Amino acid sequence: MSDSPKDDQNELSNVPYSFAVTSDTAHIRQSFSDLGQGESSGITHSVAGRIMLLRTQGKIAFAELRDSSGHVQLFASSDATEDFEKFISLSLGTWIGAIGEVMTTRRGELSIKVVKWVVLANAQRGFGDKWHGVTDPDTRYRQRYVDLWANPDARTVFVQRSKIISEMRRYLEDMGFMEVETPLLHSVAGGALARPFTTHHNALDIDLYLRIAPELYLKRLVVGGFERVFEIGRVFRNEGISPRHNPEFTMLELYQAYADYSDMMELTENLVAHLAELVCGSKIISYQGKPIDLTPPWRRVTMEELVSARLDKQVRLSMDLDELSAIARENEIAVAPSWGQGKVLLEIYEKTTEHTIWDPVFVCDYPLEVSPLSRDHRYKADMVERFEVIVAGRELANAFSELVDPAEQRRRFLHQVAQAQAGDDEAMGMDEDYIRALEYGLPATGGLGIGIDRLVMLLTDQSQIREVVAFPTMRPEQDR
């Protein structure tokens, strides 16, 4: 690097505005893989990337140039390479463009025999031993731009994430789903039970909420005649940070007219199994050292059955509230006075049972009390047709047969408003326009939401959500 700020400025002023790259390093390795030891190809290419390693042996030098696709060796010599002395003094991390013939060394290492080269960006901060891997989590997540070079595995995770999302889109489009976009700013906090982020729009002088789910707008589109829609996008929930929670995260939500939650089960298990084969090469994957079999069909079991088996006693929604509350307290679960049997049952399940599920399970038939947007179960009183997918002890997906009755939806919203007035900061608001949309007619519809960050965690064997979010939410450095 330069010795003074003035020299740095001179260096920066000489950086070209563009550089014509004829091939990435992966393509060079593939195209010239059969080149023998000490052979020259007679073909010139220009490549660009960072200098990762640099060693000098007298009048020759070897450097590793890494780009987004891989790496290739640069071979420089005092008699063939322009500005050889300047080349061998390059700082590690410097971006350069290099032009030369593809060849192999006497040891058989595929190389570019550098004739011309140019600095594309100076690394004004020294990477030092960070090339050998950054291990401090705070540095890795806060300075992801360093982590991606220092830890090749981190780069691989984000390449796989991109592949997962791209293939998810293709899969759904092949099924006839149309991708849409819905607002991020909502006038009513709804679509899920969560505490929203609040902001203010100056021109309209109104408070707005960052969306906690796109659900209600997507169902409006089904009312409007789009029978299969999906959206992949950011949602925001003003909640804590944990190994599986980030305040902003990415969701897939889709809605299919003329379908119910059984259809959503089939779609979910087939989609996830397909993505596992694409990324992992098999429907049987390894996660944190243990196998998970994602081969359809997945087990289907009710929440009541799971809790009863876990606690080795009959636990039913139809039980007396005092009896259910006693079971909760036996398991060190505090019960709020406003809770009914449905909320108590859900808390018992989440605190005692959910984390014990390993292979994928459709946990079916949720209490109506905790499912304000789900359709009543066709056979079970006070239950709805809803499931969550649990894999490796955490929720991966949530789906239901959608509530289509506007009068019943109004009653459920009013209950949510009462809950909010009683102090529940995760309760939904009253959305009059959504009820109006239902009055125009929403056909039988199945809906599904999949947490993409958690899906990527599963398929890339990551235990922390921050490993799969490029720039996770963190406390500002000056506040630490």
XYZ file of C-alpha atoms in Angstrom:
480
model
C 0.000 0.000 0.000
C 1.023 3.634 -0.342
C 3.132 5.434 2.247
C 1.054 8.612 2.527
C -2.522 9.874 1.985
C -1.309 11.864 -1.035
C 0.182 8.748 -2.584
C -3.075 6.890 -1.878
C -5.017 9.562 -3.721
C -2.672 9.324 -6.706
C -3.083 5.549 -6.760
C -6.875 5.842 -6.653
C -6.919 8.378 -9.477
C -5.135 5.851 -11.700
C -7.647 3.067 -11.096
C -9.468 2.318 -14.364
C -13.211 2.825 -14.642
C -13.652 -0.656 -16.120
C -11.719 -3.762 -17.020
C -12.613 -6.246 -19.752
C -12.708 -9.737 -18.227
C -12.777 -12.552 -20.769
C -13.182 -15.469 -18.351
C -13.672 -16.260 -14.681
C -11.277 -18.612 -12.934
C -13.695 -21.532 -12.788
C -14.157 -21.472 -16.558
C -10.392 -21.370 -17.084
C -9.908 -24.384 -14.830
C -12.632 -26.272 -16.642
C -11.543 -25.334 -20.167
C -7.823 -26.096 -19.689
C -7.996 -29.032 -17.277
C -6.265 -31.331 -19.771
C -3.245 -29.062 -20.306
C -0.068 -31.052 -19.566
C 2.814 -30.111 -17.286
C 4.896 -27.217 -18.634
C 2.569 -26.686 -21.619
C 1.383 -23.391 -23.065
C -2.102 -23.105 -24.517
C -1.461 -20.279 -26.965
C -4.696 -18.675 -25.691
C -4.718 -15.367 -23.850
C -7.309 -14.476 -21.212
C -7.901 -11.536 -18.908
C -9.003 -12.248 -15.354
C -9.746 -10.109 -12.308
C -9.949 -10.645 -8.561
C -8.110 -10.260 -5.262
C -4.492 -11.229 -4.646
C -4.734 -13.766 -1.846
C -1.194 -15.154 -1.679
C 2.045 -13.853 -3.129
C 5.508 -15.412 -3.026
C 8.669 -14.425 -4.855
C 11.514 -16.655 -6.002
C 14.215 -14.429 -7.463
C 13.061 -13.148 -10.812
C 9.732 -14.975 -10.806
C 6.660 -14.690 -8.594
C 3.533 -16.720 -7.959
C 0.242 -15.216 -6.776
C -3.174 -16.673 -6.074
C -5.944 -14.637 -7.688
C -9.433 -15.333 -6.350
C -12.707 -14.218 -7.910
C -16.308 -15.117 -7.143
C -16.024 -18.458 -8.936
C -12.745 -19.780 -7.509
C -9.044 -19.116 -7.931
C -6.160 -19.467 -10.355
C -2.433 -18.982 -10.071
C -0.734 -15.976 -11.631
C 2.807 -16.552 -12.882
C 4.909 -13.381 -13.218
C 8.507 -12.973 -14.338
C 10.901 -10.047 -14.518
C 11.464 -10.491 -18.257
C 7.789 -10.843 -19.326
C 5.621 -9.015 -16.792
C 5.199 -5.242 -16.926
C 6.178 -3.427 -13.698
C 7.440 -6.664 -12.169
C 8.932 -4.935 -9.122
C 5.633 -3.224 -8.413
C 3.762 -6.514 -8.897
C 5.818 -8.328 -6.264
C 5.209 -5.498 -3.773
C 1.410 -5.727 -4.013
C -0.405 -5.915 -0.682
C -2.553 -8.949 -0.014
C -6.167 -8.137 -0.723
C -5.457 -5.826 -3.649
C -7.853 -6.226 -6.580
C -6.065 -6.517 -9.912
C -6.826 -7.311 -13.500
C -4.300 -9.522 -15.286
C -3.796 -10.439 -18.934
C -1.734 -13.335 -20.162
C -1.497 -16.763 -21.760
C -2.991 -19.790 -20.016
C -0.218 -22.277 -19.205
C 0.900 -24.834 -16.662
C 4.091 -24.706 -14.641
C 6.639 -27.516 -14.586
C 4.821 -28.824 -11.513
C 1.553 -28.886 -13.432
C -0.160 -25.883 -11.775
C -2.598 -24.183 -14.134
C -1.601 -20.527 -14.367
C -1.956 -17.245 -16.193
C 1.448 -16.068 -17.466
C 1.013 -12.389 -16.674
C 2.094 -9.905 -19.353
C -0.007 -6.899 -18.391
C -1.784 -6.130 -15.150
C -3.503 -3.187 -13.456
C -4.604 -2.359 -9.935
C -8.409 -2.238 -9.734
C -8.734 -1.435 -6.024
C -6.224 -1.001 -3.221
C -6.843 -2.755 0.078
C -6.273 0.235 2.335
C -6.893 -1.911 5.380
C -4.551 -4.813 5.840
C -6.238 -8.205 6.005
C -3.259 -9.751 7.766
C -3.975 -13.198 9.185
C -7.685 -12.811 8.400
C -6.961 -14.720 5.191
C -6.551 -17.768 7.409
C -10.085 -17.467 8.756
C -11.941 -15.031 10.970
C -13.273 -16.820 14.036
C -14.678 -13.991 16.154
C -18.469 -14.039 15.517
C -18.897 -10.306 16.106
C -16.263 -9.509 13.462
C -17.656 -12.076 11.030
C -21.238 -10.782 11.162
C -20.364 -7.100 11.441
C -17.706 -7.157 8.692
C -19.238 -9.723 6.356
C -17.158 -8.293 3.501
C -14.067 -9.632 5.314
C -15.716 -12.891 6.369
C -16.621 -13.803 2.783
C -12.960 -13.684 1.717
C -11.486 -15.129 4.884
C -13.934 -18.029 5.228
C -14.765 -19.736 1.922
C -17.485 -21.768 3.663
C -19.373 -18.531 4.392
C -19.363 -17.670 0.707
C -20.638 -21.160 -0.126
C -23.621 -20.740 2.212
C -24.766 -17.595 0.397
C -24.289 -19.195 -3.007
C -26.491 -22.067 -1.821
C -29.038 -19.624 -0.408
C -29.320 -17.969 -3.813
C -29.726 -21.355 -5.474
C -32.475 -22.366 -3.025
C -34.506 -19.206 -3.621
C -34.023 -19.354 -7.389
C -35.137 -22.979 -7.570
C -38.073 -22.277 -5.248
C -39.309 -19.662 -7.712
C -38.903 -22.017 -10.677
C -40.679 -24.849 -8.872
C -43.698 -22.719 -7.989
C -43.898 -21.110 -11.415
C -43.903 -24.593 -12.961
C -46.936 -25.321 -10.749
C -48.733 -22.304 -12.180
C -48.068 -19.857 -9.341
C -47.490 -16.198 -10.183
C -44.986 -14.127 -8.224
C -46.370 -10.841 -6.917
C -45.329 -7.944 -4.697
C -47.358 -6.482 -1.862
C -46.771 -3.444 0.386
C -44.130 -3.335 3.095
C -45.902 -0.434 4.815
C -49.267 -1.367 6.321
C -51.870 0.863 7.913
C -53.063 -2.063 10.058
C -50.712 -4.553 11.717
C -52.030 -7.932 10.652
C -51.385 -11.270 8.992
C -49.632 -12.807 12.001
C -49.401 -12.553 15.768
C -46.306 -10.437 16.363
C -45.220 -7.049 17.673
C -44.741 -4.682 14.710
C -42.219 -1.953 14.011
C -43.950 1.432 13.790
C -42.993 4.373 11.587
C -44.618 7.659 10.542
C -45.451 8.964 7.092
C -45.014 12.721 7.134
C -46.999 13.663 4.024
C -50.092 11.682 5.082
C -49.429 12.315 8.788
C -50.242 8.715 9.709
C -48.502 5.936 11.567
C -47.647 2.881 9.503
C -46.298 -0.548 10.344
C -43.553 -2.541 8.661
C -45.307 -5.687 7.561
C -45.218 -8.691 9.830
C -46.671 -10.859 7.040
C -47.938 -10.343 3.468
C -50.901 -12.676 4.058
C -53.879 -10.337 3.959
C -52.739 -8.605 0.761
C -52.011 -11.889 -0.982
C -55.507 -13.148 -0.184
C -56.914 -9.900 -1.558
C -55.247 -10.889 -4.848
C -56.987 -14.263 -4.752
C -60.282 -12.385 -4.298
C -59.220 -10.369 -7.343
C -58.971 -13.505 -9.473
C -55.325 -14.616 -9.247
C -55.816 -18.213 -8.185
C -52.189 -19.092 -7.385
C -49.891 -16.380 -6.052
C -46.661 -16.287 -4.078
C -44.299 -13.695 -2.679
C -40.716 -14.027 -1.461
C -39.825 -11.018 0.621
C -38.789 -9.401 3.855
C -41.013 -9.285 6.916
C -40.308 -7.443 10.161
C -41.131 -8.425 13.728
C -40.107 -6.394 16.736
C -38.980 -9.360 18.782
C -35.843 -10.697 20.400
C -32.705 -11.960 18.711
C -31.744 -15.615 19.094
C -30.058 -18.403 17.109
C -33.302 -18.752 15.122
C -34.694 -15.183 15.228
C -33.677 -11.998 13.429
C -35.972 -8.930 13.519
C -36.108 -8.882 9.717
C -36.232 -12.142 7.840
C -37.290 -13.611 4.510
C -40.542 -15.474 3.983
C -42.168 -17.405 1.190
C -45.929 -17.040 1.345
C -48.256 -18.601 -1.202
C -51.995 -19.002 -1.654
C -53.833 -21.501 -3.822
C -57.534 -21.242 -4.582
C -59.706 -24.380 -4.329
C -57.177 -26.010 -1.960
C -57.032 -26.768 1.776
C -54.357 -27.511 4.348
C -53.984 -31.114 3.143
C -52.958 -29.787 -0.270
C -50.490 -27.466 1.467
C -48.934 -30.447 3.255
C -48.279 -32.205 -0.027
C -46.852 -29.074 -1.624
C -44.595 -28.370 1.375
C -43.042 -31.821 1.675
C -42.450 -32.121 -2.063
C -40.923 -28.644 -2.351
C -38.546 -29.076 0.597
C -37.508 -32.577 -0.509
C -36.814 -31.261 -4.005
C -34.650 -28.447 -2.642
C -32.760 -30.898 -0.406
C -31.872 -33.037 -3.410
C -30.745 -29.945 -5.316
C -28.513 -28.569 -2.544
C -27.483 -31.689 -0.609
C -27.730 -34.336 -3.310
C -30.170 -36.417 -1.280
C -33.484 -36.248 0.571
C -31.654 -37.639 3.600
C -29.465 -34.866 4.966
C -27.138 -34.410 7.919
C -27.890 -31.606 10.338
C -25.612 -30.872 13.294
C -24.232 -34.390 13.123
C -27.599 -36.194 12.998
C -29.518 -37.490 9.965
C -32.870 -36.029 8.915
C -35.004 -37.870 6.384
C -36.971 -35.387 4.268
C -38.432 -38.052 1.973
C -42.213 -37.607 1.566
C -44.660 -38.384 2.990
C -43.894 -36.757 6.328
C -45.556 -37.791 9.554
C -48.903 -36.144 10.302
C -49.945 -35.943 13.954
C -52.124 -33.646 16.041
C -50.837 -31.261 18.682
C -52.925 -33.051 21.326
C -51.403 -36.416 20.444
C -47.844 -35.067 20.560
C -48.279 -33.382 23.938
C -50.050 -36.419 25.422
C -47.218 -38.716 24.296
C -44.571 -36.335 25.609
C -46.150 -35.887 29.043
C -47.404 -39.482 29.245
C -50.926 -38.355 30.098
C -54.027 -37.363 28.203
C -53.973 -33.663 27.294
C -56.990 -32.379 25.384
C -58.346 -28.981 24.358
C -61.729 -30.053 25.719
C -60.344 -30.360 29.250
C -61.440 -27.917 31.945
C -59.339 -24.715 31.965
C -58.259 -25.290 35.564
C -57.113 -28.808 34.720
C -55.114 -27.655 31.704
C -53.622 -24.788 33.714
C -52.540 -27.241 36.411
C -50.672 -29.285 33.776
C -48.988 -26.089 32.594
C -47.873 -25.170 36.096
C -46.566 -28.698 36.641
C -44.240 -27.957 33.741
C -43.211 -24.537 35.082
C -45.355 -22.603 32.617
C -46.978 -19.453 33.966
C -50.597 -19.004 32.867
C -51.994 -15.527 32.263
C -55.560 -14.811 33.479
C -56.718 -13.885 29.953
C -55.754 -17.248 28.433
C -58.321 -19.815 27.415
C -57.774 -23.534 26.919
C -56.381 -22.997 23.419
C -53.605 -20.650 24.501
C -52.721 -22.867 27.473
C -52.505 -25.952 25.236
C -50.270 -24.109 22.765
C -47.924 -22.955 25.540
C -47.670 -26.485 26.934
C -46.847 -27.816 23.476
C -44.252 -25.127 22.698
C -42.499 -25.401 26.070
C -42.473 -29.197 26.457
C -42.779 -30.844 23.062
C -41.829 -28.763 20.016
C -38.067 -28.790 20.668
C -38.041 -32.614 20.928
C -39.202 -33.188 17.320
C -36.355 -34.067 14.948
C -37.520 -35.574 11.651
C -40.129 -33.474 9.815
C -43.607 -33.576 11.317
C -46.829 -31.846 10.344
C -48.195 -30.761 13.708
C -51.899 -30.533 12.885
C -55.125 -29.080 14.241
C -54.441 -25.968 16.300
C -56.790 -24.299 18.788
C -59.053 -21.693 17.223
C -58.129 -19.245 20.000
C -54.559 -18.853 18.678
C -55.396 -19.001 14.950
C -57.430 -15.907 13.999
C -57.066 -16.355 10.212
C -57.640 -20.121 9.943
C -60.837 -21.876 8.933
C -62.781 -23.881 11.522
C -61.932 -27.581 11.516
C -64.616 -29.471 9.621
C -64.812 -32.208 12.299
C -63.371 -30.846 15.567
C -64.979 -28.200 17.751
C -62.854 -25.181 18.775
C -60.081 -26.292 16.415
C -58.936 -25.023 13.029
C -57.392 -26.658 9.985
C -53.847 -25.476 10.568
C -50.449 -27.113 10.707
C -46.883 -26.179 11.456
C -43.904 -28.101 10.112
C -41.342 -28.821 12.812
C -37.868 -30.051 11.839
C -34.847 -30.299 14.152
C -36.864 -28.809 16.982
C -37.928 -25.600 15.260
C -40.791 -24.305 13.162
C -40.110 -24.316 9.437
C -43.558 -23.641 7.972
C -47.062 -22.590 8.952
C -50.184 -23.211 6.872
C -53.930 -23.511 7.028
C -57.203 -23.744 5.261
C -57.986 -20.040 5.029
C -60.953 -18.472 6.814
C -63.344 -17.257 4.093
C -66.376 -16.124 6.131
C -66.318 -12.310 6.524
C -68.672 -12.313 9.538
C -66.517 -14.849 11.371
C -63.370 -12.947 10.408
C -64.861 -9.783 11.898
C -65.631 -11.649 15.119
C -62.037 -12.941 15.263
C -60.598 -9.466 14.631
C -62.777 -8.038 17.411
C -61.368 -10.673 19.756
C -57.859 -9.616 18.726
C -58.683 -5.966 19.420
C -59.915 -6.951 22.887
C -56.698 -8.872 23.457
C -54.672 -5.814 22.453
C -56.664 -3.627 24.850
C -55.913 -6.170 27.574
C -52.187 -5.705 26.966
C -51.304 -8.225 24.259
C -48.833 -6.308 22.055
C -48.793 -9.128 19.473
C -52.538 -9.040 18.761
C -53.821 -8.014 15.320
C -55.771 -4.869 14.549
C -59.157 -4.549 12.875
C -58.744 -4.536 9.088
C -62.041 -3.311 7.653
C -60.807 -3.345 4.055
C -59.806 -7.007 4.321
C -63.273 -7.871 5.607
C -64.731 -5.931 2.686
C -62.582 -7.996 0.328
C -63.937 -11.199 1.890
C -67.473 -9.893 1.329
C -66.726 -9.943 -2.410
C -65.972 -13.653 -2.044
C -62.814 -15.637 -1.259
C -63.108 -19.230 -2.516
C -61.784 -22.150 -0.503
C -58.059 -21.395 -0.301
C -54.967 -23.016 1.139
C -52.150 -20.803 2.383
C -48.540 -21.567 3.302
C -45.633 -19.647 4.787
C -42.061 -20.975 4.882
C -39.228 -19.228 6.703
C -36.504 -19.119 4.065
C -33.723 -18.295 6.534
C -34.547 -21.382 8.606
C -34.846 -23.510 5.486
C -31.383 -22.366 4.389
C -30.077 -23.125 7.895
C -31.427 -26.656 7.585
C -30.084 -27.355 4.098
C -26.645 -25.823 4.742
C -26.223 -27.328 8.230
C -26.063 -24.035 10.131
C -27.148 -23.702 13.768
C -27.277 -19.872 13.803
C -29.590 -17.732 11.687
C -26.824 -15.115 11.441
C -24.806 -17.570 9.343
C -27.415 -17.412 6.555
C -28.337 -13.695 6.728
C -25.697 -11.612 4.979
C -26.115 -8.614 7.272
C -27.900 -9.632 10.487
C -29.321 -7.042 12.861
C -26.735 -6.086 15.502
C -26.281 -3.477 18.170
C -24.305 -0.480 16.776
C -20.606 -0.711 17.617
C -20.590 2.503 19.673
C -23.344 1.087 21.908
C -21.507 -2.090 22.832
